[in-house]
Amino acid sequence: MTPEQLSTAIVDVLTTLSTEGAITLPDGVPTNVTVERPRQKGHGDYATNIALQLAKKAGTNPRALAEVVQARLEQVDGVAGVEIAGPGFLNITVAAGAQGAVAAQIVAAGASYGGSDAFAGEKINLEFVSANPTGPIHIGGVRWAAVGDALGRIFEATGAQVTREYYFNDHGAQIDRFSRSLLASAKGEPAPEDGYGGAYIHEIAATVVARTPQVKELTDDEAQEVFRAEGVEMMFEEIKQSLHDFGVDFDVYFHENNLHRSGAVDRAIARLTEMGNTYEQDGAVWLRTEKFGDDKDRVIIKSDGEGAYISGDLAYYLDKRERGFDRCLIMLGADHHGYVARMMAMCAAFGDEPGRNLEILIGQMVNLLRDGQPLRMSKRAGTVVTIDDLVEAIGVDAARYALTRYSSDSNIDLDLDLWASQSNDNPVYYVQYGHARTCRMMANAADLGMSLSDASTRFDPSLLSHEKERDLLRALAEFPRVVASAGELREPHRVARYLEDTTAIFNRWYDTRECRMLPQGDEPVAPVNEARLVLVAAARTVFANGLGLLGVSAPERM
């Protein structure tokens, strides 16, 4: 019996009691009841405070309501006992057979286990990384690559239709500085004071010259346009390749420049003007963001007729909404924190709901350490540590897992020596080894002639009655709820931490002599051995599915 199944059973009990007139609930029966794992052993398998929540509405005291629910809940198939604790908590013990049945349910669900319909019908645009095409992706962008892709996988597993989108900032001053830096390199001159340095600038400049040798005969203005067009495209391709090698691919690569060329900016401003949310002052066009919670109104068209930076944001947001997205999620670095209020005001100015139609997640800094010291700057990028540097140091799996293991709103220090190690101190190695262990156990079972299909057919869930088996079953049953919570809270790290905790529980079961899966010596294969084979297969499924949600491989051998 999973927590979700138990919640449904309690709702059914409340519905029956209400229909019979045993209790009165003026607001109706809740559609969902929260059940949780008790903090202390001996308090049952699950607990709920539903009696405390409903007692006042039912016109009685919590313990009295708990007693009514207890009597009926104890009659539910799969419930072994219900105790009332404290002011009215219900501590519920699940029968061994009902608890053990979870293993078979997991095996039957396979790759779909952990999913739900929590976000069914939602069309989500998930924009992340979006690094300027003026250099390789630095470590901050790599964090969003790992977290953003994992969040997209979690949304998809919970029923959403997800579009991963990369916004190329290929319009404005930073591109001018990039092209001037390439031109300077080609001419053998130092980078402009406000330009970009690093070996990659020289590499790109040299490639452009090799492809277009006539660029040397052009005027500086003409040559700069060549370097702009070809250099930016080369940087685009390198960024895409680095992300692909990291296991992250986007459905849409959206170019900011297209917004200005297509007239989308003018259309967005016209829409806001129709709604009465713009005005002219001092020769400029302003957006009334202050009335929607920003600290001041914002210029969207400057007095010289040029669009301010926010003008592109207006057009881009409207474009997403017109493409039919219910939710637009944007992931930004810590240096964009002051940007949130104006974006939310912009959302409200279009008549939308901030926090629902538009959501902004802010990620904090990542520091890389080696031998306890900050990692030196990249030789190629010159000023930052890049995605390729990180992958070279610890590999894709460790990098993705390490960056999704922590809450995005906290700074993290990643010890590269730890994450490159093959030891249980390395969290990703620990979880992957747990998966590999289940694969080895199942291979050993096959060598003895034990078949998962036969074991599943003859499966007796009541045989999984040992305390360590019940611990493992409860942990495996939690997976769908963890995945749903990770999506609702936008916190993929919950999946990583769950996997580590569940691996530890699995290892404790594995080390328990009374819970050996394989028969010993000349012992024949017994029903309990087959039941434990199904349990191991269920654990393997959860480990593989959880790692998959993080974009991390689940090796069969290590």
Coordinates of C-alpha atoms in Angstrom, one line a residue, residues 86-526:
G86 CA -1.8 12.7 21.4
P87 CA -4.6 15.1 20.6
G88 CA -5.9 13.1 17.7
F89 CA -3.2 11.8 15.4
L90 CA -3.9 8.5 13.6
N91 CA -0.9 6.1 13.4
I92 CA -1.5 3.5 10.8
T93 CA 0.1 0.1 10.4
V94 CA -0.1 -1.5 7.1
A95 CA -0.4 -5.3 6.7
A96 CA 2.7 -7.1 5.5
G97 CA 0.9 -8.3 2.4
A98 CA -0.3 -4.8 1.5
Q99 CA 3.1 -3.3 2.1
G100 CA 4.9 -6.0 0.1
A101 CA 2.5 -5.6 -2.8
V102 CA 4.2 -2.3 -3.5
A103 CA 7.2 -4.2 -4.9
A104 CA 5.1 -5.9 -7.6
Q105 CA 3.4 -2.7 -8.4
I106 CA 6.8 -1.0 -9.0
V107 CA 8.1 -3.8 -11.2
A108 CA 4.9 -3.8 -13.2
A109 CA 5.0 0.0 -13.7
G110 CA 8.7 -0.2 -14.8
A111 CA 10.0 3.0 -16.4
S112 CA 6.8 4.9 -15.6
Y113 CA 7.0 4.4 -11.8
G114 CA 7.4 7.7 -10.0
G115 CA 5.4 9.6 -12.6
S116 CA 2.0 11.1 -12.0
D117 CA -0.6 13.4 -13.5
A118 CA 0.3 16.3 -11.1
F119 CA 1.0 18.6 -14.1
A120 CA -1.3 17.0 -16.6
G121 CA -2.5 19.4 -19.2
E122 CA 0.1 22.1 -18.4
K123 CA 2.1 23.5 -21.3
I124 CA 5.4 24.7 -19.8
N125 CA 8.1 26.8 -21.5
L126 CA 11.3 26.2 -19.6
E127 CA 14.1 28.7 -20.4
F128 CA 17.5 28.0 -18.9
V129 CA 21.2 28.6 -19.5
S130 CA 20.7 31.3 -22.2
A131 CA 24.4 32.3 -21.9
N132 CA 25.5 35.2 -24.1
P133 CA 27.1 33.9 -27.3
T134 CA 30.4 35.7 -26.5
G135 CA 32.3 32.8 -24.9
P136 CA 32.0 29.3 -23.6
I137 CA 29.4 28.4 -21.0
H138 CA 30.8 29.2 -17.5
I139 CA 30.2 27.2 -14.3
G140 CA 27.1 29.3 -13.4
G141 CA 25.4 28.4 -16.7
V142 CA 26.4 24.8 -16.2
R143 CA 24.5 24.7 -13.0
W144 CA 21.3 25.8 -14.8
A145 CA 22.0 23.3 -17.6
A146 CA 21.9 20.4 -15.0
V147 CA 19.1 21.7 -12.9
G148 CA 17.0 23.0 -15.8
D149 CA 17.1 19.8 -17.7
A150 CA 16.4 17.7 -14.6
L151 CA 13.4 19.9 -13.8
G152 CA 12.1 19.5 -17.4
R153 CA 12.4 15.7 -17.0
I154 CA 10.5 15.9 -13.7
F155 CA 7.7 18.0 -15.3
E156 CA 7.4 15.5 -18.1
A157 CA 7.2 12.6 -15.7
T158 CA 4.4 14.4 -13.9
G159 CA 2.3 14.9 -17.0
A160 CA 3.4 18.3 -18.4
Q161 CA 4.2 19.2 -22.0
V162 CA 7.6 20.8 -21.7
T163 CA 9.5 22.9 -24.3
R164 CA 13.2 23.5 -23.3
E165 CA 14.2 26.9 -24.8
Y166 CA 17.5 28.7 -25.1
Y167 CA 17.4 32.4 -25.6
F168 CA 20.4 33.7 -27.5
N169 CA 21.2 37.3 -26.6
D170 CA 22.5 38.1 -30.1
H171 CA 21.4 41.7 -30.0
G172 CA 23.1 44.7 -28.4
A173 CA 26.3 46.0 -26.9
Q174 CA 27.8 42.6 -25.8
I175 CA 27.8 41.4 -29.4
D176 CA 29.5 44.6 -30.6
R177 CA 32.2 44.0 -28.0
F178 CA 32.6 40.4 -29.1
S179 CA 33.0 41.3 -32.8
R180 CA 35.4 44.1 -32.0
S181 CA 37.5 41.6 -30.0
L182 CA 37.6 39.2 -32.9
L183 CA 38.6 41.9 -35.3
A184 CA 41.4 43.1 -32.9
S185 CA 42.7 39.5 -32.6
A186 CA 42.8 39.1 -36.4
K187 CA 44.8 42.3 -36.7
G188 CA 47.2 41.2 -34.0
E189 CA 46.1 43.9 -31.7
P190 CA 45.2 43.6 -28.0
A191 CA 41.5 43.2 -27.1
P192 CA 39.5 46.4 -26.6
E193 CA 39.4 47.6 -23.0
D194 CA 35.7 46.5 -22.7
G195 CA 36.2 43.4 -25.0
Y196 CA 36.7 39.7 -24.4
G197 CA 40.0 37.9 -24.0
G198 CA 41.1 34.3 -23.8
A199 CA 42.4 31.7 -26.3
Y200 CA 39.0 31.0 -27.7
I201 CA 38.8 34.6 -29.2
H202 CA 42.1 33.9 -31.1
E203 CA 40.8 30.5 -32.2
I204 CA 37.5 31.9 -33.6
A205 CA 39.2 34.9 -35.2
A206 CA 41.8 32.7 -36.9
T207 CA 39.0 30.3 -38.2
V208 CA 37.0 33.2 -39.6
V209 CA 40.1 34.5 -41.4
A210 CA 40.8 31.1 -42.8
R211 CA 37.3 30.7 -44.1
T212 CA 37.0 34.2 -45.4
P213 CA 40.5 35.5 -46.2
Q214 CA 39.1 38.6 -48.0
V215 CA 38.0 39.9 -44.6
K216 CA 41.5 41.3 -44.3
E217 CA 40.9 43.6 -47.2
L218 CA 37.7 45.1 -45.8
T219 CA 37.3 48.3 -43.8
D220 CA 37.1 47.8 -40.1
D221 CA 33.4 48.4 -40.1
E222 CA 32.8 45.9 -42.9
A223 CA 35.2 43.4 -41.3
Q224 CA 33.5 43.7 -37.9
E225 CA 30.2 42.7 -39.5
V226 CA 31.8 39.6 -40.9
F227 CA 33.3 38.7 -37.6
R228 CA 29.9 39.4 -36.0
A229 CA 28.0 37.1 -38.3
E230 CA 30.5 34.2 -38.5
G231 CA 32.0 34.6 -35.0
V232 CA 28.6 34.5 -33.3
E233 CA 27.5 31.5 -35.3
M234 CA 30.6 29.6 -34.5
M235 CA 30.1 30.4 -30.8
F236 CA 26.5 29.2 -31.0
E237 CA 27.6 25.9 -32.5
E238 CA 30.3 25.4 -29.8
I239 CA 27.8 26.2 -27.0
K240 CA 25.2 23.8 -28.5
Q241 CA 27.8 21.0 -28.8
S242 CA 29.1 21.5 -25.2
L243 CA 25.5 21.3 -24.0
H244 CA 24.8 18.2 -26.1
D245 CA 27.9 16.5 -24.8
F246 CA 26.5 17.3 -21.3
G247 CA 23.3 15.6 -22.1
V248 CA 21.3 18.7 -22.6
D249 CA 19.5 19.5 -25.8
F250 CA 16.9 22.2 -26.4
D251 CA 13.7 22.1 -28.4
V252 CA 13.9 25.8 -29.4
Y253 CA 16.9 28.1 -29.9
F254 CA 15.3 31.6 -29.9
H255 CA 17.3 34.5 -31.2
E256 CA 16.8 37.9 -29.5
N257 CA 17.7 39.6 -32.8
N258 CA 14.6 38.2 -34.4
L259 CA 12.4 40.1 -32.0
H260 CA 13.7 43.4 -33.2
R261 CA 13.8 42.4 -36.9
S262 CA 10.2 41.0 -36.9
G263 CA 8.5 43.9 -35.3
A264 CA 7.6 41.8 -32.2
V265 CA 8.8 44.6 -30.0
D266 CA 6.5 47.1 -31.6
R267 CA 3.6 44.7 -31.3
A268 CA 4.2 44.1 -27.6
I269 CA 4.4 47.8 -26.9
A270 CA 1.2 48.4 -28.9
R271 CA -0.6 45.7 -26.8
L272 CA 0.5 47.4 -23.6
T273 CA -0.5 50.8 -24.9
E274 CA -4.0 49.5 -25.7
M275 CA -4.2 48.3 -22.1
G276 CA -3.3 51.7 -20.8
N277 CA 0.0 50.6 -19.3
T278 CA 2.4 52.9 -21.2
Y279 CA 2.9 56.6 -21.4
E280 CA 5.3 59.1 -23.0
Q281 CA 7.6 61.4 -21.0
D282 CA 10.8 63.3 -21.8
G283 CA 10.7 61.9 -25.4
A284 CA 10.7 58.3 -24.2
V285 CA 8.1 55.6 -23.8
W286 CA 7.6 54.2 -20.3
L287 CA 5.9 51.1 -19.0
R288 CA 3.8 51.6 -15.8
T289 CA 5.6 48.9 -13.8
E290 CA 5.4 50.7 -10.5
K291 CA 1.6 50.2 -10.2
F292 CA 2.3 46.4 -10.6
G293 CA 4.8 46.2 -7.7
D294 CA 8.1 47.4 -9.3
D295 CA 10.0 50.1 -7.4
K296 CA 9.7 52.5 -10.4
D297 CA 8.4 52.8 -13.9
R298 CA 10.7 51.6 -16.7
V299 CA 11.7 53.1 -20.0
I300 CA 11.0 50.8 -22.9
I301 CA 11.8 53.1 -25.8
K302 CA 14.6 55.6 -25.2
S303 CA 14.4 59.2 -26.3
D304 CA 16.7 58.4 -29.2
G305 CA 14.1 55.9 -30.5
E306 CA 16.2 52.8 -29.6
G307 CA 14.5 50.1 -27.5
A308 CA 15.7 49.7 -23.9
Y309 CA 16.8 46.2 -22.8
I310 CA 13.4 45.5 -21.3
S311 CA 11.7 46.0 -24.7
G312 CA 13.1 42.6 -25.9
D313 CA 11.8 41.0 -22.7
L314 CA 8.3 42.4 -23.4
A315 CA 8.3 41.0 -26.9
Y316 CA 9.7 37.6 -25.9
Y317 CA 7.2 37.1 -23.1
L318 CA 4.3 37.9 -25.3
D319 CA 5.7 35.6 -28.0
K320 CA 5.8 32.7 -25.5
R321 CA 2.2 33.3 -24.4
E322 CA 1.0 33.6 -28.0
R323 CA 2.7 30.2 -28.6
G324 CA 0.2 28.8 -26.1
F325 CA 2.4 28.3 -23.0
D326 CA 0.5 28.3 -19.7
R327 CA 3.7 28.7 -17.6
C328 CA 6.9 30.5 -18.6
L329 CA 9.7 29.5 -16.3
I330 CA 13.0 31.4 -16.6
M331 CA 16.2 30.4 -14.7
L332 CA 18.6 33.2 -14.0
G333 CA 21.9 33.7 -12.2
A334 CA 22.3 35.4 -8.8
D335 CA 23.3 38.7 -10.5
H336 CA 19.8 39.0 -11.9
H337 CA 18.0 39.1 -8.6
G338 CA 17.1 42.8 -9.0
Y339 CA 15.5 41.9 -12.3
V340 CA 12.6 39.9 -10.9
A341 CA 10.3 42.7 -9.8
R342 CA 10.3 44.4 -13.2
M343 CA 9.6 41.1 -15.0
M344 CA 6.7 40.3 -12.7
A345 CA 5.3 43.8 -13.1
M346 CA 5.6 43.3 -16.9
C347 CA 3.7 40.0 -16.6
A348 CA 0.9 41.8 -14.7
A349 CA 0.9 44.6 -17.2
F350 CA -0.1 42.1 -19.8
G351 CA -3.0 41.0 -17.6
D352 CA -1.3 37.8 -16.6
E353 CA -0.7 36.3 -13.2
P354 CA 2.8 36.6 -11.8
G355 CA 4.1 33.4 -10.2
R356 CA 1.9 31.3 -12.5
N357 CA 2.1 32.5 -16.0
L358 CA 5.6 33.8 -15.4
E359 CA 8.0 32.3 -12.8
I360 CA 11.6 33.2 -12.3
L361 CA 14.1 31.0 -10.4
I362 CA 17.4 32.4 -9.2
G363 CA 20.4 30.2 -8.9
Q364 CA 23.4 31.0 -6.7
M365 CA 27.1 30.7 -7.2
V366 CA 29.2 27.5 -7.7
N367 CA 32.7 27.3 -6.5
L368 CA 35.1 24.5 -7.6
L369 CA 37.8 23.3 -5.3
R370 CA 40.8 21.1 -5.9
D371 CA 43.1 20.2 -3.1
G372 CA 41.0 22.5 -0.9
Q373 CA 41.8 25.5 -3.1
P374 CA 39.7 27.3 -5.7
L375 CA 40.1 25.9 -9.2
R376 CA 42.3 28.1 -11.4
M377 CA 40.8 29.9 -14.4
S378 CA 40.4 28.1 -17.7
K379 CA 43.3 28.3 -20.0
R380 CA 41.0 28.6 -23.0
A381 CA 38.3 31.0 -21.6
G382 CA 40.8 33.1 -19.8
T383 CA 38.5 34.4 -17.1
V384 CA 36.1 31.6 -16.1
V385 CA 35.9 27.9 -15.5
T386 CA 33.8 26.4 -18.3
I387 CA 31.4 23.5 -18.8
D388 CA 34.2 21.6 -20.7
D389 CA 36.6 22.1 -17.8
L390 CA 34.1 20.6 -15.3
V391 CA 33.4 17.6 -17.5
E392 CA 37.1 17.0 -18.1
A393 CA 37.6 17.1 -14.3
I394 CA 34.9 14.8 -13.0
G395 CA 32.8 13.5 -16.0
V396 CA 29.2 14.2 -17.1
D397 CA 27.4 12.0 -14.5
A398 CA 29.2 13.4 -11.5
A399 CA 28.9 17.0 -12.8
R400 CA 25.1 16.7 -13.4
Y401 CA 24.5 14.9 -10.1
A402 CA 26.7 17.3 -8.1
L403 CA 24.9 20.4 -9.5
T404 CA 21.4 19.1 -9.0
R405 CA 22.1 17.7 -5.5
Y406 CA 21.8 21.1 -3.8
S407 CA 19.0 23.6 -3.6
S408 CA 19.5 26.1 -6.4
D409 CA 19.1 29.1 -4.0
S410 CA 22.2 28.2 -2.0
N411 CA 25.9 28.6 -2.9
I412 CA 27.8 25.4 -3.3
D413 CA 31.5 24.4 -3.1
L414 CA 32.2 21.3 -5.2
D415 CA 35.3 19.4 -4.2
L416 CA 36.5 18.0 -7.5
D417 CA 38.7 15.4 -5.8
L418 CA 35.6 14.0 -4.0
W419 CA 33.4 14.0 -7.1
A420 CA 36.0 12.3 -9.2
S421 CA 36.6 9.5 -6.6
Q422 CA 35.3 6.0 -6.9
S423 CA 34.2 5.6 -3.3
N424 CA 31.0 5.7 -1.2
D425 CA 31.9 9.2 -0.1
N426 CA 31.1 10.3 -3.6
P427 CA 27.3 10.6 -3.6
V428 CA 26.8 9.8 -7.3
Y429 CA 29.1 6.8 -7.1
Y430 CA 27.2 5.6 -4.0
V431 CA 23.8 5.7 -5.8
Q432 CA 25.1 4.3 -9.1
Y433 CA 26.8 1.5 -7.2
G434 CA 23.5 0.7 -5.4
H435 CA 21.9 0.3 -8.9
A436 CA 24.8 -1.8 -10.1
R437 CA 24.5 -4.0 -7.0
T438 CA 20.8 -4.7 -7.8
C439 CA 21.8 -5.7 -11.4
R440 CA 24.5 -8.0 -10.1
M441 CA 22.1 -9.6 -7.6
M442 CA 19.5 -10.2 -10.4
A443 CA 22.3 -11.7 -12.6
N444 CA 23.3 -14.0 -9.8
A445 CA 19.7 -15.1 -9.4
A446 CA 19.4 -15.8 -13.1
D447 CA 22.5 -18.0 -12.8
L448 CA 20.7 -20.1 -10.3
G449 CA 17.7 -20.4 -12.6
M450 CA 15.6 -17.8 -10.8
S451 CA 13.4 -15.8 -13.2
L452 CA 11.8 -12.5 -12.4
S453 CA 8.8 -13.3 -14.5
D454 CA 8.2 -16.5 -12.6
A455 CA 8.9 -14.9 -9.3
S456 CA 6.4 -12.1 -10.1
T457 CA 3.8 -14.7 -11.0
R458 CA 4.3 -16.6 -7.8
F459 CA 4.9 -13.5 -5.7
D460 CA 3.7 -13.7 -2.1
P461 CA 4.0 -10.1 -0.7
S462 CA 3.3 -11.2 2.9
L463 CA 6.7 -12.9 2.9
L464 CA 8.4 -9.5 2.9
S465 CA 7.8 -9.0 6.6
H466 CA 11.2 -8.4 8.0
E467 CA 11.7 -4.9 9.6
K468 CA 14.4 -4.0 7.1
E469 CA 12.2 -5.1 4.2
R470 CA 9.3 -3.0 5.4
D471 CA 11.7 -0.1 5.7
L472 CA 12.8 -0.5 2.1
L473 CA 9.3 -1.0 0.9
R474 CA 8.1 2.2 2.6
A475 CA 11.1 4.1 1.1
L476 CA 10.4 2.8 -2.4
A477 CA 6.7 3.7 -2.1
E478 CA 7.7 7.3 -1.4
F479 CA 9.3 7.8 -4.8
P480 CA 6.2 9.2 -6.7
R481 CA 5.5 11.7 -3.9
V482 CA 9.1 12.8 -3.9
V483 CA 9.0 13.4 -7.7
A484 CA 5.7 15.3 -7.5
S485 CA 7.1 17.4 -4.7
A486 CA 10.3 18.1 -6.7
G487 CA 8.2 19.4 -9.5
E488 CA 5.8 21.5 -7.4
L489 CA 8.7 23.1 -5.4
R490 CA 11.0 23.3 -8.4
E491 CA 13.6 21.4 -6.4
P492 CA 15.3 18.5 -8.3
H493 CA 17.7 18.1 -5.4
R494 CA 14.9 16.3 -3.5
V495 CA 15.2 13.4 -6.0
A496 CA 19.0 13.2 -5.4
R497 CA 18.7 13.2 -1.6
Y498 CA 15.9 10.7 -1.8
L499 CA 18.1 8.4 -3.9
E500 CA 21.0 8.6 -1.4
D501 CA 18.7 7.9 1.6
T502 CA 17.0 5.0 -0.2
T503 CA 20.3 3.5 -1.2
A504 CA 21.4 3.5 2.4
I505 CA 18.1 1.7 3.4
F506 CA 18.7 -0.8 0.6
N507 CA 22.3 -1.4 1.8
R508 CA 21.1 -2.0 5.3
W509 CA 18.6 -4.6 4.0
Y510 CA 21.3 -6.2 1.9
D511 CA 23.7 -6.5 4.9
T512 CA 21.0 -8.2 7.0
R513 CA 21.7 -11.9 7.2
E514 CA 18.1 -12.8 7.7
C515 CA 17.2 -11.1 4.4
R516 CA 19.4 -12.9 1.9
M517 CA 17.9 -13.0 -1.5
L518 CA 19.7 -16.1 -2.8
P519 CA 19.4 -19.6 -1.3
Q520 CA 22.5 -20.7 0.5
G521 CA 24.5 -23.8 -0.4
D522 CA 22.3 -26.6 -1.5
E523 CA 19.1 -25.0 -0.4
P524 CA 16.3 -25.0 -3.0
V525 CA 14.8 -21.7 -4.2
A526 CA 12.0 -20.9 -1.7

